[in-house]
Each structure stands twice: as C-alpha cells, then as structure tokens.
Short mmCIF file of C-alpha atoms (C1' of nucleotides) in Angstrom, two decimals:
data_model
loop_
_atom_site.label_atom_id
_atom_site.label_comp_id
_atom_site.label_asym_id
_atom_site.label_seq_id
_atom_site.Cartn_x
_atom_site.Cartn_y
_atom_site.Cartn_z
CA MET N 1 74.68 -186.75 -207.36
CA ALA N 2 72.31 -188.50 -205.01
CA ASP N 3 70.33 -191.35 -206.46
CA LYS N 4 67.19 -190.18 -208.01
CA ASP N 5 65.06 -193.06 -206.84
CA THR N 6 62.86 -191.12 -204.38
CA ASN N 7 59.65 -192.69 -205.50
CA LEU N 8 60.86 -196.11 -205.21
CA ARG N 9 62.28 -195.35 -201.59
CA GLN N 10 58.66 -195.16 -200.33
CA PHE N 11 58.26 -198.90 -200.76
CA ALA N 12 59.57 -201.33 -198.11
CA GLY N 13 60.23 -203.93 -200.83
CA TYR N 14 62.65 -201.62 -202.76
CA ASN N 15 64.69 -200.86 -199.64
CA MET N 16 64.72 -204.48 -198.62
CA LYS N 17 65.97 -205.49 -202.07
CA ARG N 18 68.79 -203.05 -202.08
CA ALA N 19 69.77 -203.74 -198.47
CA PHE N 20 69.76 -207.61 -199.11
CA ASN N 21 71.87 -207.11 -202.14
CA VAL N 22 74.71 -205.70 -199.89
CA VAL N 23 74.19 -208.18 -197.34
CA GLN N 24 74.25 -211.21 -199.69
CA HIS N 25 77.55 -209.70 -201.11
CA ASP N 26 79.08 -209.40 -197.68
CA VAL N 27 77.83 -212.85 -196.76
CA ASN N 28 79.49 -214.49 -200.01
CA THR N 29 82.74 -212.65 -199.30
CA THR N 30 82.74 -213.73 -195.65
CA LEU N 31 81.99 -217.52 -196.51
CA ASN N 32 84.20 -217.75 -199.53
CA GLU N 33 87.25 -218.48 -197.60
CA PHE N 34 85.48 -221.33 -196.16
CA GLY N 35 84.36 -222.74 -199.46
CA LEU N 36 80.89 -221.83 -198.56
CA ARG N 37 77.86 -219.75 -199.86
CA MET N 38 74.91 -218.44 -198.41
CA VAL N 39 72.80 -221.61 -199.09
CA THR N 40 75.49 -224.04 -198.07
CA TRP N 41 75.88 -222.21 -194.98
CA SER N 42 72.30 -222.32 -194.19
CA ALA N 43 72.04 -226.12 -195.05
CA LEU N 44 74.85 -226.72 -192.59
CA SER N 45 73.22 -224.81 -189.83
CA VAL N 46 69.76 -226.33 -190.29
CA ILE N 47 71.19 -229.98 -190.41
CA ARG N 48 73.16 -229.21 -187.29
CA GLU N 49 70.25 -228.07 -185.62
CA ASN N 50 68.19 -231.13 -186.62
CA SER N 51 70.29 -234.14 -186.45
CA GLY N 52 69.35 -237.12 -188.76
CA LEU N 53 67.26 -234.61 -191.08
CA ARG N 54 65.71 -235.81 -194.17
CA GLN N 55 66.42 -234.08 -197.52
CA SER N 56 62.85 -233.12 -198.12
CA ARG N 57 62.30 -231.77 -194.73
CA LEU N 58 65.67 -229.53 -195.27
CA ALA N 59 64.24 -228.44 -198.55
CA ASP N 60 60.91 -227.34 -196.73
CA ILE N 61 62.64 -225.61 -193.97
CA LEU N 62 64.77 -223.60 -196.39
CA SER N 63 62.19 -223.27 -199.08
CA ILE N 64 64.26 -224.82 -201.80
CA GLU N 65 62.87 -227.08 -204.32
CA ARG N 66 63.81 -230.73 -203.69
CA PRO N 67 65.55 -231.24 -207.16
CA ASN N 68 67.78 -228.25 -206.44
CA LEU N 69 68.66 -229.44 -203.01
CA VAL N 70 70.16 -232.56 -204.37
CA VAL N 71 73.03 -230.80 -205.90
CA LEU N 72 73.50 -228.88 -202.86
CA VAL N 73 73.67 -231.89 -200.51
CA ASP N 74 75.95 -233.70 -202.96
CA GLN N 75 78.50 -230.80 -202.80
CA LEU N 76 78.39 -231.00 -198.87
CA GLU N 77 78.79 -234.70 -199.05
CA ARG N 78 81.72 -234.40 -201.41
CA SER N 79 83.30 -232.00 -199.35
CA GLU N 80 82.93 -234.43 -196.40
CA LEU N 81 81.19 -231.87 -194.46
CA ILE N 82 78.01 -233.97 -193.84
CA SER N 83 77.11 -237.68 -193.95
CA ARG N 84 74.05 -239.19 -195.87
CA ASP N 85 72.98 -242.38 -194.19
CA ARG N 86 69.95 -244.58 -195.41
CA ASP N 87 67.09 -244.44 -192.77
CA ALA N 88 66.71 -247.81 -191.30
CA GLU N 89 62.76 -247.35 -190.97
CA ASP N 90 62.32 -245.88 -194.38
CA ARG N 91 64.76 -246.97 -196.98
CA ARG N 92 63.86 -244.33 -199.51
CA ALA N 93 65.13 -241.62 -197.20
CA TYR N 94 68.44 -240.20 -196.14
CA CYS N 95 69.44 -239.06 -192.68
CA LEU N 96 71.76 -236.18 -192.85
CA ASN N 97 74.23 -235.21 -190.29
CA LEU N 98 77.33 -233.07 -189.94
CA THR N 99 80.74 -234.83 -189.97
CA ASP N 100 83.35 -233.68 -187.32
CA ALA N 101 84.97 -231.75 -190.13
CA GLY N 102 81.43 -230.29 -190.91
CA GLU N 103 80.97 -229.20 -187.39
CA ALA N 104 84.60 -227.66 -187.18
CA LEU N 105 84.12 -225.66 -190.27
CA TYR N 106 80.65 -224.50 -189.08
CA GLN N 107 82.13 -223.26 -185.96
CA LYS N 108 84.78 -221.15 -187.62
CA ALA N 109 82.35 -219.84 -190.30
CA LEU N 110 80.03 -218.95 -187.39
CA VAL N 111 82.57 -216.69 -186.10
CA ALA N 112 82.97 -214.92 -189.17
CA MET N 113 79.37 -214.75 -189.84
CA ARG N 114 78.68 -212.98 -186.51
CA GLU N 115 81.31 -210.30 -187.61
CA HIS N 116 79.70 -210.07 -190.95
CA ASP N 117 76.20 -209.52 -189.14
CA LYS N 118 77.69 -206.71 -186.91
CA ARG N 119 79.20 -205.03 -189.66
CA MET N 120 75.87 -205.01 -191.50
CA THR N 121 73.86 -203.88 -188.62
CA SER N 122 76.34 -201.52 -187.30
CA GLY N 123 74.78 -198.27 -186.34
CA LEU N 124 71.72 -200.09 -184.87
CA SER N 125 71.43 -200.77 -181.16
CA ASP N 126 70.91 -204.29 -180.09
CA GLU N 127 67.23 -203.38 -179.44
CA GLU N 128 66.85 -201.83 -182.85
CA ARG N 129 68.39 -204.98 -184.39
CA GLU N 130 65.82 -207.07 -182.55
CA THR N 131 63.02 -204.86 -183.71
CA LEU N 132 64.30 -205.13 -187.33
CA ILE N 133 64.14 -208.88 -187.18
CA SER N 134 60.79 -209.05 -185.80
CA MET N 135 59.43 -206.72 -188.44
CA LEU N 136 61.00 -208.60 -191.17
CA ARG N 137 59.37 -211.81 -189.80
CA LYS N 138 55.96 -210.22 -189.69
CA ILE N 139 56.25 -209.16 -193.28
CA GLU N 140 57.43 -212.98 -194.09
CA ILE N 141 54.22 -214.11 -192.32
CA ASN N 142 52.08 -211.43 -194.22
CA GLY N 143 53.40 -212.95 -197.29
CA ASP N 144 52.73 -216.42 -196.45
CA LEU N 145 49.26 -215.58 -195.55
CA GLU N 146 48.96 -214.09 -198.98
CA GLY N 147 49.51 -217.55 -200.45
CA ASN N 148 53.31 -217.32 -201.10
CA ALA N 149 54.19 -220.28 -198.74
CA ASN N 150 55.94 -222.21 -201.49
CA GLY N 151 53.59 -222.11 -204.47
CA SER N 152 54.39 -221.16 -207.95
CA LEU N 153 54.92 -217.53 -208.84
CA PRO N 154 54.94 -215.51 -212.26
CA THR N 155 58.35 -214.53 -213.33
CA SER N 156 57.44 -212.85 -216.62
CA MET I 1 55.86 -228.50 -186.73
CA ALA I 2 57.53 -225.03 -186.62
CA ASP I 3 60.64 -224.53 -188.70
CA LYS I 4 63.74 -225.63 -186.95
CA ASP I 5 65.92 -222.65 -188.18
CA THR I 6 66.50 -221.06 -184.95
CA ASN I 7 70.24 -220.45 -185.27
CA LEU I 8 69.82 -218.74 -188.72
CA ARG I 9 67.05 -216.69 -187.40
CA GLN I 10 69.54 -214.75 -185.20
CA PHE I 11 70.97 -213.28 -188.52
CA ALA I 12 69.35 -210.15 -189.94
CA GLY I 13 70.34 -211.29 -193.33
CA TYR I 14 68.51 -214.47 -193.20
CA ASN I 15 65.28 -212.89 -192.12
CA MET I 16 65.83 -210.13 -194.83
CA LYS I 17 66.09 -212.91 -197.48
CA ARG I 18 62.99 -214.82 -196.34
CA ALA I 19 60.92 -211.53 -196.16
CA PHE I 20 62.01 -210.35 -199.55
CA ASN I 21 61.15 -213.50 -201.07
CA VAL I 22 57.64 -213.19 -200.16
CA VAL I 23 57.56 -209.52 -201.01
CA GLN I 24 58.91 -210.27 -204.41
CA HIS I 25 56.22 -212.92 -205.10
CA ASP I 26 53.64 -210.52 -204.12
CA VAL I 27 55.15 -207.78 -206.33
CA ASN I 28 55.31 -210.04 -209.42
CA THR I 29 51.85 -211.11 -208.93
CA THR I 30 50.78 -207.56 -208.41
CA LEU I 31 52.44 -206.32 -211.60
CA ASN I 32 51.82 -209.31 -213.70
CA GLU I 33 48.32 -207.95 -214.74
CA PHE I 34 50.14 -204.97 -216.17
CA GLY I 35 52.75 -206.72 -218.00
CA LEU I 36 55.42 -205.53 -215.71
CA ARG I 37 58.11 -207.11 -213.44
CA MET I 38 59.73 -205.75 -210.36
CA VAL I 39 62.69 -204.38 -212.54
CA THR I 40 60.62 -202.87 -215.39
CA TRP I 41 58.35 -201.24 -212.74
CA SER I 42 61.55 -199.82 -211.17
CA ALA I 43 62.69 -198.59 -214.36
CA LEU I 44 59.50 -196.78 -215.23
CA SER I 45 59.51 -195.14 -211.90
CA VAL I 46 63.02 -193.77 -212.19
CA ILE I 47 62.82 -192.69 -215.90
CA ARG I 48 59.42 -190.79 -214.79
CA GLU I 49 61.36 -189.20 -211.88
CA ASN I 50 64.35 -188.00 -214.08
CA SER I 51 63.09 -187.08 -217.49
CA GLY I 52 65.72 -187.44 -220.43
CA LEU I 53 67.71 -189.86 -218.40
CA ARG I 54 70.57 -191.93 -220.04
CA GLN I 55 70.67 -195.60 -220.01
CA SER I 56 74.03 -195.71 -218.19
CA ARG I 57 72.83 -193.46 -215.59
CA LEU I 58 69.56 -195.50 -215.19
CA ALA I 59 72.00 -198.56 -214.77
CA ASP I 60 73.77 -196.70 -212.08
CA ILE I 61 70.74 -195.68 -210.22
CA LEU I 62 69.18 -199.25 -210.17
CA SER I 63 72.60 -200.96 -209.85
CA ILE I 64 71.99 -203.02 -212.88
CA GLU I 65 74.92 -203.74 -215.34
CA ARG I 66 74.48 -201.90 -218.64
CA PRO I 67 74.36 -204.82 -220.96
CA ASN I 68 71.26 -206.07 -218.77
CA LEU I 69 69.74 -202.76 -218.91
CA VAL I 70 69.65 -202.87 -222.78
CA VAL I 71 67.35 -205.82 -222.86
CA LEU I 72 65.02 -204.18 -220.24
CA VAL I 73 64.84 -200.95 -222.01
CA ASP I 74 64.23 -202.73 -225.45
CA GLN I 75 61.28 -204.38 -223.86
CA LEU I 76 59.82 -201.11 -222.53
CA GLU I 77 60.23 -199.45 -225.72
CA ARG I 78 58.75 -202.14 -227.75
CA SER I 79 55.71 -202.06 -225.44
CA GLU I 80 55.67 -198.37 -226.23
CA LEU I 81 55.93 -197.39 -222.58
CA ILE I 82 59.10 -195.27 -223.08
CA SER I 83 60.66 -193.37 -225.87
CA ARG I 84 64.24 -193.34 -226.75
CA ASP I 85 65.67 -190.46 -228.54
CA ARG I 86 69.30 -189.63 -229.56
CA ASP I 87 70.67 -186.89 -227.37
CA ALA I 88 71.54 -183.70 -229.70
CA GLU I 89 74.48 -182.85 -227.70
CA ASP I 90 76.00 -186.39 -227.39
CA ARG I 91 74.85 -188.55 -230.16
CA ARG I 92 76.06 -191.68 -228.41
CA ALA I 93 73.55 -191.41 -225.79
CA TYR I 94 69.84 -191.78 -225.57
CA CYS I 95 67.32 -189.68 -223.69
CA LEU I 96 64.71 -191.95 -222.01
CA ASN I 97 61.16 -190.57 -221.19
CA LEU I 98 57.80 -192.21 -220.62
CA THR I 99 55.23 -192.01 -223.39
CA ASP I 100 51.60 -191.04 -222.48
CA ALA I 101 50.86 -194.81 -222.33
CA GLY I 102 53.79 -195.38 -220.02
CA GLU I 103 52.54 -192.73 -217.67
CA ALA I 104 48.99 -194.14 -217.66
CA LEU I 105 50.19 -197.65 -216.93
CA TYR I 106 52.48 -196.28 -214.24
CA GLN I 107 49.64 -194.46 -212.42
CA LYS I 108 47.53 -197.72 -212.67
CA ALA I 109 50.24 -199.87 -211.46
CA LEU I 110 51.14 -197.33 -208.58
CA VAL I 111 47.81 -197.81 -207.06
CA ALA I 112 48.21 -201.67 -207.16
CA MET I 113 51.75 -201.21 -205.83
CA ARG I 114 50.58 -199.07 -202.85
CA GLU I 115 48.06 -201.83 -201.98
CA HIS I 116 50.81 -204.51 -202.27
CA ASP I 117 53.03 -202.40 -199.90
CA LYS I 118 50.22 -202.12 -197.37
CA ARG I 119 49.54 -206.01 -197.48
CA MET I 120 53.21 -206.64 -197.01
CA THR I 121 53.58 -204.20 -193.87
CA SER I 122 50.10 -204.90 -192.47
CA GLY I 123 50.55 -205.11 -188.66
CA LEU I 124 53.18 -202.28 -188.80
CA SER I 125 52.21 -198.83 -187.73
CA ASP I 126 53.15 -195.99 -190.01
CA GLU I 127 55.87 -195.04 -187.75
CA GLU I 128 57.34 -198.83 -187.49
CA ARG I 129 57.23 -198.87 -191.36
CA GLU I 130 59.27 -195.58 -191.46
CA THR I 131 61.61 -197.07 -188.79
CA LEU I 132 61.95 -200.28 -190.82
CA ILE I 133 62.89 -198.31 -194.05
CA SER I 134 65.32 -196.14 -192.39
CA MET I 135 67.03 -199.29 -190.80
CA LEU I 136 67.05 -200.97 -194.11
CA ARG I 137 68.95 -197.69 -195.56
CA LYS I 138 71.29 -197.87 -192.87
CA ILE I 139 72.31 -201.52 -193.66
CA GLU I 140 72.49 -200.73 -197.50
CA ILE I 141 74.88 -197.83 -196.53
CA ASN I 142 76.91 -200.19 -194.26
CA GLY I 143 77.33 -202.44 -197.17
CA ASP I 144 78.21 -199.79 -199.51
CA LEU I 145 80.99 -198.58 -197.17
CA GLU I 146 82.23 -202.19 -197.03
CA GLY I 147 82.89 -201.72 -200.84
CA ASN I 148 79.80 -203.39 -202.28
CA ALA I 149 78.85 -200.40 -203.96
CA ASN I 150 79.00 -202.01 -207.53
CA GLY I 151 82.07 -203.95 -207.31
CA SER I 152 82.69 -207.57 -208.31
CA LEU I 153 81.64 -210.25 -205.93
CA PRO I 154 82.54 -213.80 -205.46
CA THR I 155 79.51 -216.21 -206.27
CA SER I 156 81.11 -219.58 -205.85
"C1'" DT V 1 48.67 -245.01 -205.01
"C1'" DA V 2 51.97 -241.75 -202.61
"C1'" DT V 3 56.52 -240.34 -201.27
"C1'" DT V 4 61.99 -239.92 -201.20
"C1'" DG V 5 65.40 -238.77 -203.92
"C1'" DT V 6 66.84 -238.10 -208.58
"C1'" DT V 7 67.60 -236.66 -213.64
"C1'" DA V 8 66.83 -233.61 -217.14
"C1'" DT V 9 65.70 -229.20 -218.53
"C1'" DA V 10 64.28 -224.45 -218.94
"C1'" DC V 11 63.99 -219.65 -217.76
"C1'" DT V 12 65.53 -215.78 -215.15
"C1'" DC V 13 69.00 -213.06 -212.97
"C1'" DT V 14 73.53 -211.40 -212.91
"C1'" DA V 15 78.29 -210.66 -214.50
"C1'" DT V 16 82.17 -209.99 -217.83
"C1'" DA V 17 84.69 -209.28 -222.36
"C1'" DA V 18 84.73 -207.34 -226.64
"C1'" DC V 19 82.63 -204.80 -230.11
"C1'" DT V 20 80.56 -199.94 -232.62
"C1'" DA V 21 79.90 -195.34 -233.04
"C1'" DT V 22 80.83 -191.21 -231.20
"C1'" DA V 23 83.53 -188.15 -228.42
"C1'" DT P 1 91.91 -192.66 -225.66
"C1'" DA P 2 87.68 -192.64 -223.29
"C1'" DT P 3 82.43 -193.33 -223.08
"C1'" DA P 4 77.39 -194.97 -224.44
"C1'" DG P 5 75.18 -198.45 -225.94
"C1'" DT P 6 75.41 -203.19 -227.72
"C1'" DT P 7 76.24 -208.22 -228.54
"C1'" DA P 8 77.42 -212.74 -226.94
"C1'" DT P 9 78.08 -215.42 -223.43
"C1'" DA P 10 78.54 -217.90 -218.93
"C1'" DG P 11 77.46 -218.75 -214.37
"C1'" DA P 12 74.02 -218.89 -210.36
"C1'" DG P 13 69.44 -219.45 -209.06
"C1'" DT P 14 65.02 -221.27 -209.40
"C1'" DA P 15 60.98 -224.01 -211.30
"C1'" DT P 16 58.59 -228.16 -213.24
"C1'" DA P 17 57.89 -232.97 -215.32
"C1'" DA P 18 58.95 -237.49 -215.07
"C1'" DC P 19 61.44 -241.53 -213.34
"C1'" DA P 20 63.09 -245.41 -210.07
"C1'" DA P 21 63.01 -247.41 -205.61
"C1'" DT P 22 60.34 -247.89 -201.74
"C1'" DA P 23 56.32 -247.41 -198.77
#
DNA sequence: TATTGTTATACTCTATAACTATA
DNA sequence: TATAGTTATAGAGTATAACAATA
C-alpha cells in the first residue's frame, strides 16, 4: 500500500514539494486562529524587522509582485496591525510599521509558529535542522544564479 | 543590500518555500521544451511505474483531487502520451499506460530533469543530497501524522 | 523620463458539491 | 448504497500592462 512514486523520490524537488505542502498546511492551521496566513505573517515579520519599510522594498524581500502586495498591505492596515504613513522625503512612498496591536499579535503568533516549526522538524536534532536550512539556502542561491531571481517563468 | 528577513530565516518552512520556488521555476523551464509541466511530468513518471493504474489511484499517489486530475489526464491523452482503456473487470474505471511516444518523451525529459536536479543541488555532495531528501521525507511524514494526509485545510 | 503605489485583469492551482454510469 | 470518473465552480496565488502622483 506504499506510494509507488519511487522514481520521483530520487528528485530533491519532488520531496521538497511534498514536504512543503504539509508544512504550508500546518502553517495555515497554526495562523488561522490569529486571522493570519503564511504571507501576512511573513509581511508582519519583515515590517517589524525593518521599521519604516517601503512597500516596494517589502515586495522585493518577499519576492511578491507589487500589485499583489497592495491587497495584502490593505488587509493588514484594515486589521489595524500596521500603519501606512507618507514618507516626508519622498511623497510617493509609504512607510510601513507595526502598530501596538500588530506587535502584540506578532508575539502571540510567534509562539505558535515556533511550536509549529518544532512539530514539523520533530525527529531532527538541532544540528540536523540547521544543516537542512543551510542546504535549502544553497539550493535557493543555485536557483537565483540560474536566473530565477524574480524574472518571468513559463507556467504552461 | 542583503535581504532583511533574518527572523523568517529561522523557520524551516520559509527556507523551504523559497528554495522550492526556484526549483519549480527551473523545473518548468526544463520541461517547457517537452511540452510538460511539473505535474504532467510527475503523472507520466507514476503511470510508467504502475502500469494499468487507475485515475483515482494516481490522484492518491500524487495528492491531487480527482476532479483536477481529469483535466491533466485529458491533456496527456490528447497529446497521445498515455492511453486510457476501460478496465474489463470494472467498467467504471480506466487503466492508464504510457504510449510509445510517452515512453520516448519521458526518457528525453528524464535526461533533462537529472541535469536540472544536479544544477539545483550543486554544492551538495551525494551524501548531503541523500541527507536532504531523507530529512524532507521525515518532515512530510511529521505533517501526515498531524492530519495533513489529504484532509481539508483553511486557506483564509 | 523613472519610480511608487495602484487598478484591472488573466491564468494557474486547488478545493468542494453534485452529477453519470457502473458496481 | 457506494465507487470511478466527470462537470461546474469558486477561491487562492501569481503574473503583466497601464495609469496617477511624484521625483
């Protein structure tokens, strides 16, 4: 009754896709009670780490297209988790910051997310977990060097 | 000019998402010249490995919903890469098999996919690559144990 | 002329409900 | 009644072009 996908299991990418699917599921379940999704959580984290961040820079960091980020930032602002203030020096741009409510929600979600991460990597030692992350980063960089930085990709 | 996502980098899932994004891009670029995508390639591989496979079993193996698989199998059949024959013992079901053209295309794509995998895991030794895959499988199993086997998940 | 944020839009992926034909 | 495959559909996610305000 085992899955008959032995050939595909030889490829790192196939195993990454399957592992990421279950991680994503667990992330969404974890964040659901806070009214967050993976991407809104990520945005909160990056805004918190870079106070006064511009939308276009946030889009760069998270590798999200600018038009798609607008909706996301709208959501966070309507939920009063972030503030969006005009930059005094460049009035085209907005400066993003967490509100107090945003900071409080972030801290609560952070606890849950750390538990989530432990669940997902259970069975791996701390050292193995670090090894995994460093190998994933190598792969990401290999991909970027191939020209996948942010360019267009065929979907058909 | 480095990305300011240090907090997120602590999570295995974030690194998995980013690494998988570049892998998926490279897979699609690689398969594009054969008229395939990641999922059609996967289907070819699994059908090849399980001759006479039924659609619902293929859906199970690839963790795809049955309705979504129909379109995919339609495509492969119209491209004459697979055959779809009624099961003599259960006339509700279809038996899927690769055609000769499907087998030939699979073999050509396989060469390209092995090169792709080498590109993505370049910088990792063979042993490290094996370690990576086994850690990813552990995570996948951890997720399945959490109840992510195929159940519904919140997306909001 | 270029950039920030925006709108509109389209295409893929994924998920569910309900149908048909067979069992 | 249950199962295999199907249809229709709806929601995320993701990508591009074109626009207004500002530089």
